[in-house]
Short mmCIF file of C-alpha atoms in Angstrom, two decimals:
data_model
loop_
_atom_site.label_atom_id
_atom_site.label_comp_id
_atom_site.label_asym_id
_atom_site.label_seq_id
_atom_site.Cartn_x
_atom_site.Cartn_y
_atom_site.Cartn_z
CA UNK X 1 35.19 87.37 -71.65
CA UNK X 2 37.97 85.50 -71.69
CA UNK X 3 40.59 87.38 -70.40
CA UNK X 4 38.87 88.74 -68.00
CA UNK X 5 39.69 87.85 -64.27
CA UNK X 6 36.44 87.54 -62.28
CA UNK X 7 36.90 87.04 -58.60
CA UNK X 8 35.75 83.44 -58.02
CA UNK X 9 35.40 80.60 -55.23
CA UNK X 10 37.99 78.32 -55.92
CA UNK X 11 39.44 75.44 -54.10
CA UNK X 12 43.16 76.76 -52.48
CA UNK X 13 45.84 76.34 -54.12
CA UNK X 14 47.23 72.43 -53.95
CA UNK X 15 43.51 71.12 -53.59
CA UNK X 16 41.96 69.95 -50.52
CA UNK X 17 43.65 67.43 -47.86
CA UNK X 18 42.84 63.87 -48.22
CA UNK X 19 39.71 62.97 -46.20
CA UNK X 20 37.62 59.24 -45.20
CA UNK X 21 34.79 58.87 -47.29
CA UNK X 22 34.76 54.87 -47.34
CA UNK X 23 32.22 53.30 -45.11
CA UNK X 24 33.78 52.56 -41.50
CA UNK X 25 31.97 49.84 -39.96
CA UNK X 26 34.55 47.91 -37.45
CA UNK X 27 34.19 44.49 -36.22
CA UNK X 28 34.04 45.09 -32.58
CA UNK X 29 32.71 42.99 -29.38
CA UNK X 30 32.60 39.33 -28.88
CA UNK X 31 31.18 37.19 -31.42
CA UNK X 32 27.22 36.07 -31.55
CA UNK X 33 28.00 32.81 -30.23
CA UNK X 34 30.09 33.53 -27.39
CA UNK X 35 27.36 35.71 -26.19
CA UNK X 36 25.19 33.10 -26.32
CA UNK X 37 27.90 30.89 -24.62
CA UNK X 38 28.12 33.72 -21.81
CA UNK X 39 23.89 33.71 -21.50
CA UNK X 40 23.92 29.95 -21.17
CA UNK X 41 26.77 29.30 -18.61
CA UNK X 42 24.59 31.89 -16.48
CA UNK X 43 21.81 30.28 -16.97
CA UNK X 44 23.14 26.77 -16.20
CA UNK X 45 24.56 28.42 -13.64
CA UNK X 46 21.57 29.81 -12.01
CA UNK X 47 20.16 25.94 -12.61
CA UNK X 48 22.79 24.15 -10.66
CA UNK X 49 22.17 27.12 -7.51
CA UNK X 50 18.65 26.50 -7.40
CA UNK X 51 18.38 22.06 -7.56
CA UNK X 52 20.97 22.51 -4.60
CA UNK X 53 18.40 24.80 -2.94
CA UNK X 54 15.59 22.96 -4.21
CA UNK X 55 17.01 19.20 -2.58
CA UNK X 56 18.17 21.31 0.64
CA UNK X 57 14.38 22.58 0.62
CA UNK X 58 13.28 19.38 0.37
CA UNK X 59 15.23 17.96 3.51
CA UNK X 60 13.63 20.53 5.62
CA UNK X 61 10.33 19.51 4.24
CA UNK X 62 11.01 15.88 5.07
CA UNK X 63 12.51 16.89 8.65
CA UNK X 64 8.99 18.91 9.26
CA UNK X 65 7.08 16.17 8.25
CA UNK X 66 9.09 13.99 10.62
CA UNK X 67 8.50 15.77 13.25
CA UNK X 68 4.66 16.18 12.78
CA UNK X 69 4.46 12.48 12.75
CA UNK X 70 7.08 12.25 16.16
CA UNK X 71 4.42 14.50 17.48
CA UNK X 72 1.36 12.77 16.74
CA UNK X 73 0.69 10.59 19.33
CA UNK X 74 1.07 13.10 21.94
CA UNK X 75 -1.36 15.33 20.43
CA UNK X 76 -3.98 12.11 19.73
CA UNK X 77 -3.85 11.59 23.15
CA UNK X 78 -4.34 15.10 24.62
CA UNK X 79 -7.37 15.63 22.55
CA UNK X 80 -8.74 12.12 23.44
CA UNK X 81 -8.35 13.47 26.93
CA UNK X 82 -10.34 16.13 26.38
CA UNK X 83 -12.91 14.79 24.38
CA UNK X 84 -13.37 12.60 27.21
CA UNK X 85 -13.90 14.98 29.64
CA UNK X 86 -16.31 16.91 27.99
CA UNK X 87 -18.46 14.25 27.47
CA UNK X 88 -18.32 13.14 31.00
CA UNK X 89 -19.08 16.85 32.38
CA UNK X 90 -21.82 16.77 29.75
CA UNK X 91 -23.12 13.45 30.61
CA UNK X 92 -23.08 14.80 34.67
CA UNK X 93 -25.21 18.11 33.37
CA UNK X 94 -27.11 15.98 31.43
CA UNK X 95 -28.44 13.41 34.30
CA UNK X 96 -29.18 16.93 36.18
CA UNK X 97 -31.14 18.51 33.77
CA UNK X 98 -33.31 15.65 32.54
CA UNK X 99 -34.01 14.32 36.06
CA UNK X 100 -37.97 15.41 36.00
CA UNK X 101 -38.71 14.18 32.65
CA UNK X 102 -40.36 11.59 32.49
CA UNK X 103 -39.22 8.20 30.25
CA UNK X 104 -35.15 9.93 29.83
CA UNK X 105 -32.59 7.92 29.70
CA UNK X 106 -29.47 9.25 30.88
CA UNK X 107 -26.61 8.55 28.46
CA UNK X 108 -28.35 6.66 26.02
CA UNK X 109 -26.57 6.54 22.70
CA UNK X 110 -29.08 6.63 19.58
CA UNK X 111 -27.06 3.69 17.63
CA UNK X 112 -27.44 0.22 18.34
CA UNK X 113 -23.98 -0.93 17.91
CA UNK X 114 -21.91 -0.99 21.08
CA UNK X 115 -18.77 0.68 18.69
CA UNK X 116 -17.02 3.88 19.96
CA UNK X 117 -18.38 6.93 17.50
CA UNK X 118 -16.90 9.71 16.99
CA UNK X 119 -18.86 12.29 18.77
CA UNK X 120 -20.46 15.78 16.85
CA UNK X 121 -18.72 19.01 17.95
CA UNK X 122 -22.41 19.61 18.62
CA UNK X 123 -22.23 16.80 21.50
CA UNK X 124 -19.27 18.26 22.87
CA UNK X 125 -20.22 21.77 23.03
CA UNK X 126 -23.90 22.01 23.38
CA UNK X 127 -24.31 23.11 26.31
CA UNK X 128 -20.99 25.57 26.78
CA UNK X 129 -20.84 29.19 25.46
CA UNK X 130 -21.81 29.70 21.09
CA UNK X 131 -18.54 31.42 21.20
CA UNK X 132 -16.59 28.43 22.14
CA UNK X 133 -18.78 26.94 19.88
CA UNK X 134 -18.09 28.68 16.72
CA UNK X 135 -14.52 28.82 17.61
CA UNK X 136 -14.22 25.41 17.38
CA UNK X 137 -16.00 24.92 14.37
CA UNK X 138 -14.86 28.10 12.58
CA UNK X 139 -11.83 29.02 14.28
CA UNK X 140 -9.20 27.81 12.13
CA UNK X 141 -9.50 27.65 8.48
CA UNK X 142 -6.74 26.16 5.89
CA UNK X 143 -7.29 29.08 3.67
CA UNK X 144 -6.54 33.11 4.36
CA UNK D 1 -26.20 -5.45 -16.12
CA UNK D 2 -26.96 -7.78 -12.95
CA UNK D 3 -25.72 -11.42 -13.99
CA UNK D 4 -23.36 -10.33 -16.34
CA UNK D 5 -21.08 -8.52 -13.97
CA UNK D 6 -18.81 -7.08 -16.63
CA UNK D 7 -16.24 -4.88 -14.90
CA UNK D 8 -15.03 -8.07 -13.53
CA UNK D 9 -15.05 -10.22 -16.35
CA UNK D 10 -12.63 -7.67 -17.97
CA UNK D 11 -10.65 -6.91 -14.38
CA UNK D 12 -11.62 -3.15 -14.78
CA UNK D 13 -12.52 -0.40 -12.51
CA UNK D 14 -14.52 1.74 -14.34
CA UNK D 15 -17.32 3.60 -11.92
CA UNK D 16 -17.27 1.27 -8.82
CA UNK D 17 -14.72 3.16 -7.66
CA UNK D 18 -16.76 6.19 -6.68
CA UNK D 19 -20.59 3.97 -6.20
CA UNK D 20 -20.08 4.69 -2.23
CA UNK D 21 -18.08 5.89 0.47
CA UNK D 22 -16.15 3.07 1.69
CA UNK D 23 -14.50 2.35 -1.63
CA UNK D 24 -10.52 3.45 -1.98
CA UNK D 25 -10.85 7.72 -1.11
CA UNK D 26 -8.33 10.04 -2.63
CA UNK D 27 -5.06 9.82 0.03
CA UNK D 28 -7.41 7.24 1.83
CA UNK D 29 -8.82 9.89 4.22
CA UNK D 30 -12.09 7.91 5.25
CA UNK D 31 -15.15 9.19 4.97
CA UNK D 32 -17.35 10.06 8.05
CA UNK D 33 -19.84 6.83 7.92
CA UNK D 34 -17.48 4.80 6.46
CA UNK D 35 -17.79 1.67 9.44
CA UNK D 36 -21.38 2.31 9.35
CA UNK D 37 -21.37 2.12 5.53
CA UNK D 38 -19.32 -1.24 5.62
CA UNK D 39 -21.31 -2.90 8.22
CA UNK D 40 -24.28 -2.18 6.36
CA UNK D 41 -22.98 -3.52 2.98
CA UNK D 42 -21.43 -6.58 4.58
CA UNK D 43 -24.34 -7.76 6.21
CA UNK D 44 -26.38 -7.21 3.06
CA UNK D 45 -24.41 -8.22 0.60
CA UNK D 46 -25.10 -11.16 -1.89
CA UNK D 47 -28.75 -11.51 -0.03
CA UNK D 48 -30.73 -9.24 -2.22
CA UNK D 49 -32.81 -6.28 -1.41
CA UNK D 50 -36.10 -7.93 -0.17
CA UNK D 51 -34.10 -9.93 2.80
CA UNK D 52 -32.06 -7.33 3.18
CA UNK D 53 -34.73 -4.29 4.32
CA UNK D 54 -35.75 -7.39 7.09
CA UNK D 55 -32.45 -8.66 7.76
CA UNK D 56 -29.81 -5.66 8.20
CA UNK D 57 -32.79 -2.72 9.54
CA UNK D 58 -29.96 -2.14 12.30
CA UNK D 59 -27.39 -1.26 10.34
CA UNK D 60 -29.38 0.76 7.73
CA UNK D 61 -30.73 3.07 10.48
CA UNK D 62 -27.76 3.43 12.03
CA UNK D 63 -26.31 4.12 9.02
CA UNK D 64 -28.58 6.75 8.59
CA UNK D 65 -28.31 8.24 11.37
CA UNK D 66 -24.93 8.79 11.15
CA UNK D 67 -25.61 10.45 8.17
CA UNK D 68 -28.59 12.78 8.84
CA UNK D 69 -27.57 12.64 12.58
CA UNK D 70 -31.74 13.37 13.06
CA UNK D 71 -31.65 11.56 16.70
CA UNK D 72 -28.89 12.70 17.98
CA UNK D 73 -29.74 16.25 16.89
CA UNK D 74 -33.11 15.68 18.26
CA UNK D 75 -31.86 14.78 21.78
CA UNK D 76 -29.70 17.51 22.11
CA UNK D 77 -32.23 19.82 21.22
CA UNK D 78 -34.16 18.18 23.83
CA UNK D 79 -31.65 18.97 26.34
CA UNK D 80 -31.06 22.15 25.55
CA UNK D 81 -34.61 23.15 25.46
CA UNK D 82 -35.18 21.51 29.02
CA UNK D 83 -31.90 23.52 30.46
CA UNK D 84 -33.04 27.40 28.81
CA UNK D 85 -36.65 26.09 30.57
CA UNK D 86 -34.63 25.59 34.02
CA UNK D 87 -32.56 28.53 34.05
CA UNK D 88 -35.48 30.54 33.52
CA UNK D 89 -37.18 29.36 35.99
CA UNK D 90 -34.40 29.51 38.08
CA UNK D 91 -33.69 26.30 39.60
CA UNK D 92 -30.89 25.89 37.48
CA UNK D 93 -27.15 27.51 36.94
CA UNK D 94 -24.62 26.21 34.39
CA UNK D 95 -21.56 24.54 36.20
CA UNK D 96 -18.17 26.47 35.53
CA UNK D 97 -17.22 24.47 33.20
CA UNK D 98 -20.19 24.97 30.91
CA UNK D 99 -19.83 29.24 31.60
CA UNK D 100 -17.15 30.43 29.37
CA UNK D 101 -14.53 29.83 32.55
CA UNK D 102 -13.76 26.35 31.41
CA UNK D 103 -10.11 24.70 31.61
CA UNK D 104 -9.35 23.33 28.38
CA UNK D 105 -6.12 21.85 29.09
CA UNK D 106 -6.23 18.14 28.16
#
């Protein structure tokens, strides 16, 4: 047994090259708190964009308003106007209309204070169209 | 309690604010009856109730009709009655104003 050559696997002659086998983990990338330096410049970033929107936002709010109130009087007065004339035309159709009955007073108001109220939208549109009616009354709405 | 008056012994507000209508409102929108209410309180206030069902009757029933609106409703109703009577008897056609073909330009 000894002497005898049996063909075997053995490593070549002069071994094996030299390989890596130690762990390679490289430090790579920025650090953890530059990143965090990076995330909050953009967010301060982003912050300082949106206040500068946010006052110019308000300015136009404030310019809006301004002109709602520059408005106002204008608009008082045209619906005064028409308020007006509707009870007049109503007050004409009324004194038509109730003529024949007997103990009517034409335009008497039911308070007993001589004060300027407010009239219904039922006083002002009683006697026109329902449609005009329930436009008035339902016609616009604040919500959608 | 009556004579004690405690809310403004201690300078408080602590339910008057919302015991009617005319108090201080919320962006002081005012309510609907609000001059009705205040005429009504200032004539009986500090006289108690037994003067003031004789004293301020006016103002109470104005008061409430502004609030119930029956009379008013009741007159129109009236009115409106008396004019579907007329038209369908005829001797009666709505104005153009009162047809739908009205100009509502102030």
């Amino acid at each position: 047994m000894a002497g005898s050559k049996v063909k075997q696997d053995m490593p070549p002659a002069g071994g094996y090259a030299p390989f890596d086998y130690k762990r390679n983990l490289p430090k790579r990338g920025l650090s953890g708190l530059s990143m965090f330096g990076i995330g909050i410049g953009i967010m301060v970033f982003g912050y300082w964009r949106l206040f500068r929107w946010n006052r110019e936002r308000r300015r136009s709010q404030i310019e809006e308003l301004e002109a709602r109130i520059a408005l106002m009087p204008l608009m008082q007065a045209e619906t005064d106007r028409r308020t007006l004339r509707m009870l007049r035309e109503n007050l004409e159709e009324e004194a038509i209309l109730m003529k024949d009955v007997p103990g009517w007073k034409v335009g008497e108001t039911v308070y007993h204070t001589d004060r300027w109220v407010i009239p219904l939208t039922e006083e002002l549109f009683y006697l026109r169209p329902r449609k005009e009616h329930l436009q008035k009354r339902f016609g616009f709405k604040w919500y959608v | 309690m009556p004579f004690v008056d405690l809310q403004s012994r201690l300078g408080i507000d602590a339910d008057k604010w919302l015991l009617n209508q005319s108090s201080l409102q919320p962006r002081q929108n005012a309510a609907r009856c609000h001059t009705f209410e205040k005429d009504w309180i200032e004539c009986s206030h500090n006289i108690g109730q037994t003067r003031s069902t004789k004293e301020c009757q006016l103002e109470l029933e104005d008061f409430n009709e502004c609030l119930h609106k029956k009379k008013t409703s009741k007159r129109l109703y009236a009115i409106s009655q008396q004019r579907d009577k007329m038209i369908k008897e005829g001797t009666y056609t709505p104005p153009p104003c009162h047809s739908g073909k009205a100009d509502p330009s102030p």
